[in-house]
mmCIF file of C-alpha atoms and ligand atoms in Angstrom:
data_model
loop_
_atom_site.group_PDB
_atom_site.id
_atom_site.type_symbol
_atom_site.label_atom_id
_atom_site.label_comp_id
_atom_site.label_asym_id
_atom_site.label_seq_id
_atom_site.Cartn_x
_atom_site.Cartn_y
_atom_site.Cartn_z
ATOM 1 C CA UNK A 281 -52.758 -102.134 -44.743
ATOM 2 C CA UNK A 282 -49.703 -102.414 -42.950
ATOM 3 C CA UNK A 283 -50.353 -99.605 -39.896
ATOM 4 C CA UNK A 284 -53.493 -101.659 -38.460
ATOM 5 C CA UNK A 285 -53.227 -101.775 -34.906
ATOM 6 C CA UNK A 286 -55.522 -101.967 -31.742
ATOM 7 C CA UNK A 287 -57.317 -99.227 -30.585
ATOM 8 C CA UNK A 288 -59.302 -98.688 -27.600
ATOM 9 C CA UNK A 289 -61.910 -95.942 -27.058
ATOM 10 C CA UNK A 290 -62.975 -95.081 -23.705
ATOM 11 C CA UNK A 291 -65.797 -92.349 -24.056
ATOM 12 C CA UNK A 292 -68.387 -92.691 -27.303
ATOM 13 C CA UNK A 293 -70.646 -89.113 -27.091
ATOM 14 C CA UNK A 294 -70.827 -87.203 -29.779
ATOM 15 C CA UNK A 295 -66.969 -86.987 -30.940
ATOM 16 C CA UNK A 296 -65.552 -90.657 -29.150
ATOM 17 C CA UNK A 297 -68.240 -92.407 -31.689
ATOM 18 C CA UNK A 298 -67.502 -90.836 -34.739
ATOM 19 C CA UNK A 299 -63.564 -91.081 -34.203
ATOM 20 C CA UNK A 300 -64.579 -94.767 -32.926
ATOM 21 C CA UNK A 301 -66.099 -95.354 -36.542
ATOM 22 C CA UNK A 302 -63.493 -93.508 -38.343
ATOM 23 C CA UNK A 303 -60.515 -95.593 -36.858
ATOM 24 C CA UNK A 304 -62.778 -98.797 -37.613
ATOM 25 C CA UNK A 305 -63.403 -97.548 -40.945
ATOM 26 C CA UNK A 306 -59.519 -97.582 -42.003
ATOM 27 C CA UNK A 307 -59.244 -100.975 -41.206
ATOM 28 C CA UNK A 308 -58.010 -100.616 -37.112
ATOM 29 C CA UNK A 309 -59.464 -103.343 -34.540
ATOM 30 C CA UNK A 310 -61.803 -101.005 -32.357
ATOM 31 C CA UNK A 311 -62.636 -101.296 -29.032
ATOM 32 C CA UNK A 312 -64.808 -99.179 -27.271
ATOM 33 C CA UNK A 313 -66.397 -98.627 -24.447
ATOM 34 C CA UNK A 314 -68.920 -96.108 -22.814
ATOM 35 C CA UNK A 315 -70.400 -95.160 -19.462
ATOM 36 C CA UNK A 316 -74.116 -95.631 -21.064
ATOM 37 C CA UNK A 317 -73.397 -98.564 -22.706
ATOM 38 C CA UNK A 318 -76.583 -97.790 -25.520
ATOM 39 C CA UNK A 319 -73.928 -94.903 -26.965
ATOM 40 C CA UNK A 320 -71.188 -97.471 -27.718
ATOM 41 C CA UNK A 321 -73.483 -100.629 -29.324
ATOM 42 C CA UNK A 322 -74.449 -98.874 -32.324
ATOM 43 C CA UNK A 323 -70.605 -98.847 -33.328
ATOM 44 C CA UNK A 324 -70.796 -103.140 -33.166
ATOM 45 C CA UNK A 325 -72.342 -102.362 -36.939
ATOM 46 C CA UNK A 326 -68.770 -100.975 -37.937
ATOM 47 C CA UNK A 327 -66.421 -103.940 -36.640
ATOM 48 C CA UNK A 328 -66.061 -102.219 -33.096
ATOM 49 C CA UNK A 329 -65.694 -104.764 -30.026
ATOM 50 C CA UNK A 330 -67.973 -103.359 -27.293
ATOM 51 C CA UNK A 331 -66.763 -103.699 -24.073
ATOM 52 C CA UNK A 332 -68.751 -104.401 -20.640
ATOM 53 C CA UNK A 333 -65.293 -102.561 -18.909
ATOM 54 C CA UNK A 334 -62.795 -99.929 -19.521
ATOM 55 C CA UNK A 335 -60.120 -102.830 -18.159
ATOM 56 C CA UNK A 336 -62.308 -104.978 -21.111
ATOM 57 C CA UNK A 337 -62.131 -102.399 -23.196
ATOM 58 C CA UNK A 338 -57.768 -101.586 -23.339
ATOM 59 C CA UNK A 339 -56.535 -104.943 -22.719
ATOM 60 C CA UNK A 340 -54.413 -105.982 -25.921
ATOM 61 C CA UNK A 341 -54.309 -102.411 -27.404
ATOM 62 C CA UNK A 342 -51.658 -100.376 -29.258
ATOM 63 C CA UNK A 343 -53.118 -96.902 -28.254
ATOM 64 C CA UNK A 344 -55.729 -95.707 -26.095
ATOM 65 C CA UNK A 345 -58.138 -92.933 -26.761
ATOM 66 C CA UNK A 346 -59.882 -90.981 -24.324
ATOM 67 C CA UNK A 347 -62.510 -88.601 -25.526
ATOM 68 C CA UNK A 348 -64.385 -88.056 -21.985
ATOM 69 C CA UNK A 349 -66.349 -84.819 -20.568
ATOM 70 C CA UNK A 350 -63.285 -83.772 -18.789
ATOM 71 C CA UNK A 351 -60.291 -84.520 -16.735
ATOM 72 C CA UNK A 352 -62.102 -85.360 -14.091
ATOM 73 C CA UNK A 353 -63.392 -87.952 -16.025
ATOM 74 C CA UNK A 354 -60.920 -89.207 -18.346
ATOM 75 C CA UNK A 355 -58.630 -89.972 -14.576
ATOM 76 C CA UNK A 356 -61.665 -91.666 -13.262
ATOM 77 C CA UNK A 357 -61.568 -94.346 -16.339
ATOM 78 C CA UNK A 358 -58.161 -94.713 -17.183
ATOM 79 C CA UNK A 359 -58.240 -95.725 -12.995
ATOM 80 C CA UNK A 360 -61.097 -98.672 -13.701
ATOM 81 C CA UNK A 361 -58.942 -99.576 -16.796
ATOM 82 C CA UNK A 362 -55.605 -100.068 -15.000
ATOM 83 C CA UNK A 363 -56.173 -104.136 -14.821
ATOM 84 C CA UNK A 364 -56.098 -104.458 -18.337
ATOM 85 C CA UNK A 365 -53.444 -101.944 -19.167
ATOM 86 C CA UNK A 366 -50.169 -103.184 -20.231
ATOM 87 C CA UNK A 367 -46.842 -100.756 -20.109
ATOM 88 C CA UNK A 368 -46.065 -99.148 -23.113
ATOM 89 C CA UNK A 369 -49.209 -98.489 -24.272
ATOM 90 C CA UNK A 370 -49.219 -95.167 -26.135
ATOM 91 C CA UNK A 371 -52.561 -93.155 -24.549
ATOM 92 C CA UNK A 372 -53.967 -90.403 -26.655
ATOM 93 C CA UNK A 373 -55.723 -88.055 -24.557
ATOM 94 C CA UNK A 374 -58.180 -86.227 -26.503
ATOM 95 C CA UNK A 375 -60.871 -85.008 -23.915
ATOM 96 C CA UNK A 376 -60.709 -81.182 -23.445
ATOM 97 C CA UNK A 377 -59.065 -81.790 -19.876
ATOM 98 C CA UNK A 378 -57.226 -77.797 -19.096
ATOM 99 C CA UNK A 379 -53.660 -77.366 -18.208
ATOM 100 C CA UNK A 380 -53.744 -78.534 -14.819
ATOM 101 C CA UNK A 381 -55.754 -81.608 -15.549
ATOM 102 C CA UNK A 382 -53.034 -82.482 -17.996
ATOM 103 C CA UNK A 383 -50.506 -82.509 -15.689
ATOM 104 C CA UNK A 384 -52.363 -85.185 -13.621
ATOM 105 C CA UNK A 385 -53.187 -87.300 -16.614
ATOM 106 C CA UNK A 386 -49.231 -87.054 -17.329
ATOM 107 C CA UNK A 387 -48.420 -88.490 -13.495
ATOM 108 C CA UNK A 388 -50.816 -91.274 -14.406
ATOM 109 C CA UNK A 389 -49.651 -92.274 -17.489
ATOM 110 C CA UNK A 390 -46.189 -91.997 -16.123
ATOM 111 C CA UNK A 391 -46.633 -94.041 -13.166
ATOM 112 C CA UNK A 392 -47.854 -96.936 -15.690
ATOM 113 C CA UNK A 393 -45.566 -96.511 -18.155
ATOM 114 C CA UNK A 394 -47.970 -95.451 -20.924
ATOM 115 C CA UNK A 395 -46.398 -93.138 -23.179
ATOM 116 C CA UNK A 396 -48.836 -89.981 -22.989
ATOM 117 C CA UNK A 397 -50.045 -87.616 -26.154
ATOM 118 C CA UNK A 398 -52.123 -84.719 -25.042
ATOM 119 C CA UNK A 399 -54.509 -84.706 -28.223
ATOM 120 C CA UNK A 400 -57.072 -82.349 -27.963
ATOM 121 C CA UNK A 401 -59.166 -82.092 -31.352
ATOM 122 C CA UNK A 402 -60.691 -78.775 -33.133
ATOM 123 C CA UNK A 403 -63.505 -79.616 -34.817
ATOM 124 C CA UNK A 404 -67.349 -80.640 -34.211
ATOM 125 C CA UNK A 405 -69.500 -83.063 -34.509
ATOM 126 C CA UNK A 406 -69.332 -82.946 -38.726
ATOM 127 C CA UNK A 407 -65.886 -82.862 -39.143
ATOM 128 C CA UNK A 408 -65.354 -85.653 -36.372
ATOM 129 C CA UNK A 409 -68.055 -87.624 -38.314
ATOM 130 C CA UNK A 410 -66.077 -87.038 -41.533
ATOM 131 C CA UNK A 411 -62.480 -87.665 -40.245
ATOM 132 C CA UNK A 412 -61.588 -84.662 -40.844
ATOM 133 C CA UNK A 413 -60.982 -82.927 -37.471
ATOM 134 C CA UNK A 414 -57.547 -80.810 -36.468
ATOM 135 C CA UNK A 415 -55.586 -82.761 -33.807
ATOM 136 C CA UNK A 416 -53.377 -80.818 -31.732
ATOM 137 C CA UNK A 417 -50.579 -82.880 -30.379
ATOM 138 C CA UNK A 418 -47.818 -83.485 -27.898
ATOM 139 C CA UNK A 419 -45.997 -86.281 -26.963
ATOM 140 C CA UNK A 420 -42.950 -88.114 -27.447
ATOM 141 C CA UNK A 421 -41.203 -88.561 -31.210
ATOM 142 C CA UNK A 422 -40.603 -92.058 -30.511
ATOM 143 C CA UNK A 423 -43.261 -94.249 -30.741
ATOM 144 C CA UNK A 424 -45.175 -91.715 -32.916
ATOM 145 C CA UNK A 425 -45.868 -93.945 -35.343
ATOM 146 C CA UNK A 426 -48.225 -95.690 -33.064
ATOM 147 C CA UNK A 427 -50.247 -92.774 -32.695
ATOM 148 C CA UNK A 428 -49.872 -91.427 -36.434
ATOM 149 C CA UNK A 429 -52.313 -93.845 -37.217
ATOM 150 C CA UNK A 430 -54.804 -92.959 -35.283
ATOM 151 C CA UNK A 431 -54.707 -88.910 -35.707
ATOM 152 C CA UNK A 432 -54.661 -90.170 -39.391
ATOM 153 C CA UNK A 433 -58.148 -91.122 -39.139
ATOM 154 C CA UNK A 434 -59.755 -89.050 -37.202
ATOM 155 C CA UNK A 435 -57.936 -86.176 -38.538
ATOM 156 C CA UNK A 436 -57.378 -83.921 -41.739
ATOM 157 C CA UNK A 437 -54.356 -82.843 -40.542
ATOM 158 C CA UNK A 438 -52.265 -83.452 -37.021
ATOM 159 C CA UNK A 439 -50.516 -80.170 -35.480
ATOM 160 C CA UNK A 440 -47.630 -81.100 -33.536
ATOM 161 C CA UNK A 441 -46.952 -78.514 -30.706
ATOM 162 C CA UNK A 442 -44.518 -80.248 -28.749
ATOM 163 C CA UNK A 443 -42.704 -83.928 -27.532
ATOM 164 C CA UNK A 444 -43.621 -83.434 -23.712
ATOM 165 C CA UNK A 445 -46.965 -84.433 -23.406
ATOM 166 C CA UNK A 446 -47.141 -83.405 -19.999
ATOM 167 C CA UNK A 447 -46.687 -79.722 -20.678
ATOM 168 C CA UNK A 448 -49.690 -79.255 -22.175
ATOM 169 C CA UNK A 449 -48.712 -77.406 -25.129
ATOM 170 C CA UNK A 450 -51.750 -79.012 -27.767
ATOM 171 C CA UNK A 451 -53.869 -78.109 -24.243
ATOM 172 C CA UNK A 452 -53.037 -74.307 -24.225
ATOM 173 C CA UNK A 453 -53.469 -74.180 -27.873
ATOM 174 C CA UNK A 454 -56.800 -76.164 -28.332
ATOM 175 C CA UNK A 455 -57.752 -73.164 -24.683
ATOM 176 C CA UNK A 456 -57.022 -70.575 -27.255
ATOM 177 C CA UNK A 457 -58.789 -71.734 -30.098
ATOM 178 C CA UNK A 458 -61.904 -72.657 -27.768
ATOM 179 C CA UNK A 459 -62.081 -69.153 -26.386
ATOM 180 C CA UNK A 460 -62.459 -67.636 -29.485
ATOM 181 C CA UNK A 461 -64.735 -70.434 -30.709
ATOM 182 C CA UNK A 462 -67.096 -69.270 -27.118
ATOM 183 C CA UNK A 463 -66.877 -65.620 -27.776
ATOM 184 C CA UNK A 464 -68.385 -66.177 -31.505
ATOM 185 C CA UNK A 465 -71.143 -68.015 -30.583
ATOM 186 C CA UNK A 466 -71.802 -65.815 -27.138
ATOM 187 C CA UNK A 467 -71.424 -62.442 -29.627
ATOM 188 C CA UNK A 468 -74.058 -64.124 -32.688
ATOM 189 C CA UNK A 469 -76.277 -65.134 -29.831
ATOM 190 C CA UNK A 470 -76.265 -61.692 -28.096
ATOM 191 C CA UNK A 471 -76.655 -59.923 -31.815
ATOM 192 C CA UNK A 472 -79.905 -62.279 -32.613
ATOM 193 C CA UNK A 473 -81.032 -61.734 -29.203
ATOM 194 C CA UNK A 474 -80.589 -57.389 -29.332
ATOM 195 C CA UNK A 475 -81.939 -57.454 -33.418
ATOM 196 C CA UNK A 476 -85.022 -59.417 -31.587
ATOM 197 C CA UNK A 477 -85.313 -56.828 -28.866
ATOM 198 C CA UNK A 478 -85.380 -53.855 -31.062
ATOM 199 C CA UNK A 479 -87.375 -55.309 -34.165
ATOM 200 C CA UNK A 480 -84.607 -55.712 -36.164
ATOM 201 C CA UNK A 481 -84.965 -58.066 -39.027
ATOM 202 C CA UNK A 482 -81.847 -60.665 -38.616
ATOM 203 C CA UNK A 483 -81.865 -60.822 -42.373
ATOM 204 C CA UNK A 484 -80.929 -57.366 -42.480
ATOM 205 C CA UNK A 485 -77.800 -57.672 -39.849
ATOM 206 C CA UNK A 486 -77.104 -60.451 -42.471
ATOM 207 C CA UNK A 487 -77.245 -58.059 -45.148
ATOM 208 C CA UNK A 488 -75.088 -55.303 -43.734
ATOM 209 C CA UNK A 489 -72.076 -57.378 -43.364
ATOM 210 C CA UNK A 490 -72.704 -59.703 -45.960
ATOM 211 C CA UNK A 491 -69.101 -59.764 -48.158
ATOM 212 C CA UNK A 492 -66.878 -57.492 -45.729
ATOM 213 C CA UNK A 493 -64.307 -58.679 -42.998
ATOM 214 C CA UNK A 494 -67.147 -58.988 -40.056
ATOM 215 C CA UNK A 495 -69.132 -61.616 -42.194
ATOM 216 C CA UNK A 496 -68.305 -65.102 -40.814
ATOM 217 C CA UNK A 497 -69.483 -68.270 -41.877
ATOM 218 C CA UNK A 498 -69.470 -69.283 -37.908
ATOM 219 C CA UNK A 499 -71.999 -66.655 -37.540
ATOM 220 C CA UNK A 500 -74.030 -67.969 -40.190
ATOM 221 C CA UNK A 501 -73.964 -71.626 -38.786
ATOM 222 C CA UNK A 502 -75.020 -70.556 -35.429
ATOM 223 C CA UNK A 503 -77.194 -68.495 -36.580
ATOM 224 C CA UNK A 504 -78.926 -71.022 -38.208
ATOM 225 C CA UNK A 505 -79.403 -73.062 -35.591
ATOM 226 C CA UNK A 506 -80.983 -70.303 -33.294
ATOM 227 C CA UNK A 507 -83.339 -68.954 -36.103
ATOM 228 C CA UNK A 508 -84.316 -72.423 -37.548
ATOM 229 C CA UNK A 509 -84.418 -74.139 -33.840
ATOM 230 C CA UNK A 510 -82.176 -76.524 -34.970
ATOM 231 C CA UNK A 511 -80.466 -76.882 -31.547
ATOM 232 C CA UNK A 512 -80.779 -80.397 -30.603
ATOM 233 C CA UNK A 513 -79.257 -82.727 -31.323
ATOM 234 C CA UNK A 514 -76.414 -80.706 -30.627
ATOM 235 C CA UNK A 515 -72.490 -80.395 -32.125
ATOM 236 C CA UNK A 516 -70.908 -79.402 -29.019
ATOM 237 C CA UNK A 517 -73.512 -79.062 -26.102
ATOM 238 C CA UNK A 518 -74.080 -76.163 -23.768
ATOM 239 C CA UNK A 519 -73.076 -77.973 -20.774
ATOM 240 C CA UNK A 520 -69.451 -79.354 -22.380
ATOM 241 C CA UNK A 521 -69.681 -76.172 -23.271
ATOM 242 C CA UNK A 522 -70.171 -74.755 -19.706
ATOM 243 C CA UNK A 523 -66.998 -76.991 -18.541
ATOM 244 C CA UNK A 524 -64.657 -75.274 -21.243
ATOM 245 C CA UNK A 525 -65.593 -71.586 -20.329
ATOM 246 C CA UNK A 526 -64.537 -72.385 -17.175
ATOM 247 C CA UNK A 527 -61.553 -74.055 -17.876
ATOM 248 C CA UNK A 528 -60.484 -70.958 -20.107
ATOM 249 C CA UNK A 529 -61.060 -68.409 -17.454
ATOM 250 C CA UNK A 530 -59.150 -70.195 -14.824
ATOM 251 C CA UNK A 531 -55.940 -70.490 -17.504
ATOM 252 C CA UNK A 532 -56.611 -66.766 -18.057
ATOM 253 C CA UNK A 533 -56.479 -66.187 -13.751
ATOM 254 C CA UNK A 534 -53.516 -68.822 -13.246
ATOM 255 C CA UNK A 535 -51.298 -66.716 -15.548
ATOM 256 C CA UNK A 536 -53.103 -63.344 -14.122
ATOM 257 C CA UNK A 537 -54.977 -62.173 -16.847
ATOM 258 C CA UNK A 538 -58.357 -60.566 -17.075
ATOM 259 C CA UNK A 539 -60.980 -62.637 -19.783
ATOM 260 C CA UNK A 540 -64.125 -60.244 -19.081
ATOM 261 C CA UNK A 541 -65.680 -62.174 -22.285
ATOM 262 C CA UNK A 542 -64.580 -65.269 -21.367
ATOM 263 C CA UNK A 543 -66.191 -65.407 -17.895
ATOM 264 C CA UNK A 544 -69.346 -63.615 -19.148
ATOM 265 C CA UNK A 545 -69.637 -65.933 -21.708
ATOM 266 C CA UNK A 546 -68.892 -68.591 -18.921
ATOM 267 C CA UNK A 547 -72.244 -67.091 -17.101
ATOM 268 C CA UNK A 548 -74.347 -67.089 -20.022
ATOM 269 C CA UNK A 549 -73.601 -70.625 -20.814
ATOM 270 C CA UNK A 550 -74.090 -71.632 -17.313
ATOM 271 C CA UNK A 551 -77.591 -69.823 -17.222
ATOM 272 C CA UNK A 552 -78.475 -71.289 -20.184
ATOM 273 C CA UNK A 553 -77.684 -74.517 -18.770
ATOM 274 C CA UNK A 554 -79.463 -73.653 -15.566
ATOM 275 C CA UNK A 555 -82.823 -72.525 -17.776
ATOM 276 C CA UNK A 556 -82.888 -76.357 -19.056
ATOM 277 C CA UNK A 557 -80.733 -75.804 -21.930
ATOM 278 C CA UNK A 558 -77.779 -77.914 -21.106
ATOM 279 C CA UNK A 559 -78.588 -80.834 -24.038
ATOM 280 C CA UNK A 560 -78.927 -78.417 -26.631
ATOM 281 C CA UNK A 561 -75.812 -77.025 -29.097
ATOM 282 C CA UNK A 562 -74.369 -74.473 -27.191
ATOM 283 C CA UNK A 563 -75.809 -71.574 -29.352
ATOM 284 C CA UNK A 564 -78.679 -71.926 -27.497
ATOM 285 C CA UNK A 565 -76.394 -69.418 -24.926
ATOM 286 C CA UNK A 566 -78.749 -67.098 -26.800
ATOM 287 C CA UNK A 567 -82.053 -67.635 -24.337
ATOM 288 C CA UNK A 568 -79.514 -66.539 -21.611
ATOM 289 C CA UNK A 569 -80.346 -63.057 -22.630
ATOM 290 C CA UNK A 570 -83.998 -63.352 -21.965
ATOM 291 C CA UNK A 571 -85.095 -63.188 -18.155
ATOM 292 C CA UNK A 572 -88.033 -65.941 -18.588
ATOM 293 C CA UNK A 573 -87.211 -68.191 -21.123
ATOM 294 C CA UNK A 574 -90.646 -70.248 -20.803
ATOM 295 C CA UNK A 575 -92.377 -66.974 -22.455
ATOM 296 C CA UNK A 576 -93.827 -68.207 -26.183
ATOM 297 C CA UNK A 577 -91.931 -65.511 -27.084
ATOM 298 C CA UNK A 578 -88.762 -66.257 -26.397
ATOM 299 C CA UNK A 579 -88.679 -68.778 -28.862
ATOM 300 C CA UNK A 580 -86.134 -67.971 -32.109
ATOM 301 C CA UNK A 581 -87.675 -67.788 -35.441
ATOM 302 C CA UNK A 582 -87.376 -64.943 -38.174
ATOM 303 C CA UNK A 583 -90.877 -64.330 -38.226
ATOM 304 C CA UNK A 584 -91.123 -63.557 -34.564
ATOM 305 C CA UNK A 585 -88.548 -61.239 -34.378
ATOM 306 C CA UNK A 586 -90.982 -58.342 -34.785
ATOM 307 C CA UNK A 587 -93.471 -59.408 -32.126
HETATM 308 P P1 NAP B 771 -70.497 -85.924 -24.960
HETATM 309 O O1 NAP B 771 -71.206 -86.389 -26.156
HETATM 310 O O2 NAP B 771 -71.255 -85.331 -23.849
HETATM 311 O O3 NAP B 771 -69.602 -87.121 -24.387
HETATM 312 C C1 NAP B 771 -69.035 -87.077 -23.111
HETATM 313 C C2 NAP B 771 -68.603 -88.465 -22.746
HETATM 314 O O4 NAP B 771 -68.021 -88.463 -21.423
HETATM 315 C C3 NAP B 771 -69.754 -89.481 -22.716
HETATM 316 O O5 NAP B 771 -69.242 -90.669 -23.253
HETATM 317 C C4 NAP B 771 -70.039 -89.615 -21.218
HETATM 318 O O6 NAP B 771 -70.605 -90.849 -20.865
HETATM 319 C C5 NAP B 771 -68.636 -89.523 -20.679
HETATM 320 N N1 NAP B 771 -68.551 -89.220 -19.267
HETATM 321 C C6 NAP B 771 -68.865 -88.056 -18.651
HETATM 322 N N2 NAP B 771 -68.592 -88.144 -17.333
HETATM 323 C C7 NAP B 771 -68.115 -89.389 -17.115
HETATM 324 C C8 NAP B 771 -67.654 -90.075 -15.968
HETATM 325 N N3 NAP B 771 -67.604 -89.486 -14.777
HETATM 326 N N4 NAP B 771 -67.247 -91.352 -16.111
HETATM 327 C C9 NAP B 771 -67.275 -91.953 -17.312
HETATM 328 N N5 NAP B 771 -67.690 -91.346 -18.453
HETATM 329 C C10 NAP B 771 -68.091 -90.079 -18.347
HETATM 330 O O7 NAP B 771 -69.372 -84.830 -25.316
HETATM 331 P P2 NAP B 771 -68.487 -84.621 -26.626
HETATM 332 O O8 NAP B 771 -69.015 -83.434 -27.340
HETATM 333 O O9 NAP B 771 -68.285 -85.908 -27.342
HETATM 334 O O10 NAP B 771 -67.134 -84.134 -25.936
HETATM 335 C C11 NAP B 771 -66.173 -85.044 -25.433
HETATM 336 C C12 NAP B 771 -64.895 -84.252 -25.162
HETATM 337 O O11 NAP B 771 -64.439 -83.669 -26.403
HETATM 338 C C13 NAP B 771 -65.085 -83.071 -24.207
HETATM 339 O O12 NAP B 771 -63.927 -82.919 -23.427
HETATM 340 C C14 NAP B 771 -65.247 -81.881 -25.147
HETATM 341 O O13 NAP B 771 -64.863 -80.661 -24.534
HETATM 342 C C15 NAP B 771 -64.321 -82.274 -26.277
HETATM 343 N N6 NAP B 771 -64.629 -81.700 -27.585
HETATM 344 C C16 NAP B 771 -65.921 -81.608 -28.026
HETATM 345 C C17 NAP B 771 -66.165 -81.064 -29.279
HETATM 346 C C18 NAP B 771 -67.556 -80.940 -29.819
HETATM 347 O O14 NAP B 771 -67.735 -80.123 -30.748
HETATM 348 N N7 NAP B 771 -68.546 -81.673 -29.354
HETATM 349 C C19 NAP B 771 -65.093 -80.628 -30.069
HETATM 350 C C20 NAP B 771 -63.795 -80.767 -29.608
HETATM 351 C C21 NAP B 771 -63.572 -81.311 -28.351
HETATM 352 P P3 NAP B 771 -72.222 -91.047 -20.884
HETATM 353 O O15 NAP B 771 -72.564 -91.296 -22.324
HETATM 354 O O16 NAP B 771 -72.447 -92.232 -20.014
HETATM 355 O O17 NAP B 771 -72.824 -89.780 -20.339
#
């Protein structure tokens, strides 16, 4: 191939090790590294370098991908990596990091002279396994062909919402898309949990939409997961979960709107969390209707819905 170039990953959970295998898989020299360094070795078996540092892990690389829990986060690394960081590295900033997060992760990149791509990703853990998630990017039209590469195989398709990284643009949209993603799982968890409550079969909720407008096959995979306790391990986690709420309701109070399902679906994510759920795929939002979730009861299952 003639587009192989070095990439570093700095973050291998659940989507930084399947886009780490992906870009190794289309022929790019990967190098990755992870906090717990027992998340990053398995990806040795694919060609990946694993690095003991995040300096290790970017020296000599075309791009940089960060796929970290948050802003927060992805700052705190690119910091420890700044020894092996050479100027005019592109960085491709995939963690869900919020607008104003961006904005710091811009001044960083800009003070090192990293061309920066805010590149937050739709998609879970199954499409990130099977390169086929939907990057949403912004950054720079020059030196884009660096980074086409990379979206290329982690992606099915690349969105591009803008050539100023730094305004966040992919951010807001991937916000968007995220609080609609919350409110669907929040509203199937809170529908299993009332059909539960008042004896109602979930097959026959199932039934009565089945075909029309209000049947969704979201509803249907979450569903699935909270009827077949299926939760762990988990797509997208209650507690990244947790961060993401949050992050949507303080967009929604910056630019002084009111998200009444956002932050209630902010609290039931955080209770869920708080009830030892935090591990688990965030459907599990649906024990934060029930007031003691250590009851045998409050267990999902079809057949107990009548107890
Ligand atoms: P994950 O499996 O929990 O991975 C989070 C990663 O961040 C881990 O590598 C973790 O390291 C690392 N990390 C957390 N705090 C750190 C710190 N202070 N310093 C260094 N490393 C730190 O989560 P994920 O689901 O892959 O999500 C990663 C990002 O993608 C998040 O921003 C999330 O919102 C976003 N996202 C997720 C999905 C999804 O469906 N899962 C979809 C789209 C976007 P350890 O392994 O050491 O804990």
């Amino acid at each position: 191939m003639t587009d192989k170039i070095t990439v570093s990953i700095l973050g291998t959970g659940i989507m930084g090790a399947a886009m780490a295998r992906n870009l190794a898989r289309a022929g790019h020299d990967v190098r990755a590294w992870n906090r717990s360094r027992d998340k990053t070795e398995p990806l040795a078996a694919d060609g990946a370098y694993i690095a003991d540092t995040p300096a290790d892990a970017v020296r000599g690389a075309d791009a940089v991908l960060t796929m970290l829990y948050d802003g927060a986060a992805a700052l705190e690394v690119m910091r420890q990596a700044v020894p092996g960081l050479r100027p005019g590295t592109a960085w491709v900033q995939s963690t869900t990091a919020g607008i104003d997060a961006v904005g710091e992760l811009a001044d960083f990149a800009r003070s090192h002279q990293l061309p920066f791509y805010d590149a937050p990703v739709l998609g879970t853990r199954q499409p990130a396994e099977a390169g086929q998630l939907l990057v949403l990017a912004a950054g720079p039209v020059e030196g884009r062909d660096v980074v086409t590469p990379v979206f290329d195989a982690v992606g099915a398709r690349t969105v591009w919402t803008g050539d100023d990284g730094a305004a966040g643009s992919a951010t807001r949209l991937k916000l968007v898309a995220n609080s609609w993603v919350i409110a669907a799982t929040n509203a199937t968890g809170e529908a299993l949990a009332l059909s539960r409550a008042l004896g109602v079969d979930p097959q026959d909720f199932f039934d009565a939409i089945a075909g029309g407008p209000l049947d969704m096959g979201y509803l249907h995979a979450k569903a699935d997961l909270i009827l077949g306790d299926r939760l762990t391990p988990p797509a997208f986690a209650v507690s990244t979960a947790v961060k993401d709420a949050r992050l949507i309701v303080e967009a929604g109070e910056r630019h002084g709107l009111r998200l009444d399902v956002a932050a209630a679906g902010a609290e039931r994510l955080r209770r869920a969390a708080a009830q030892g759920h935090g591990d688990e795929d965030m459907a599990a939002a649906y024990y934060a209707s029930f007031e003691d979730d250590s009851s045998p009861d409050a267990g999902a299952g079809v057949d107990s819905t009548t107890k």
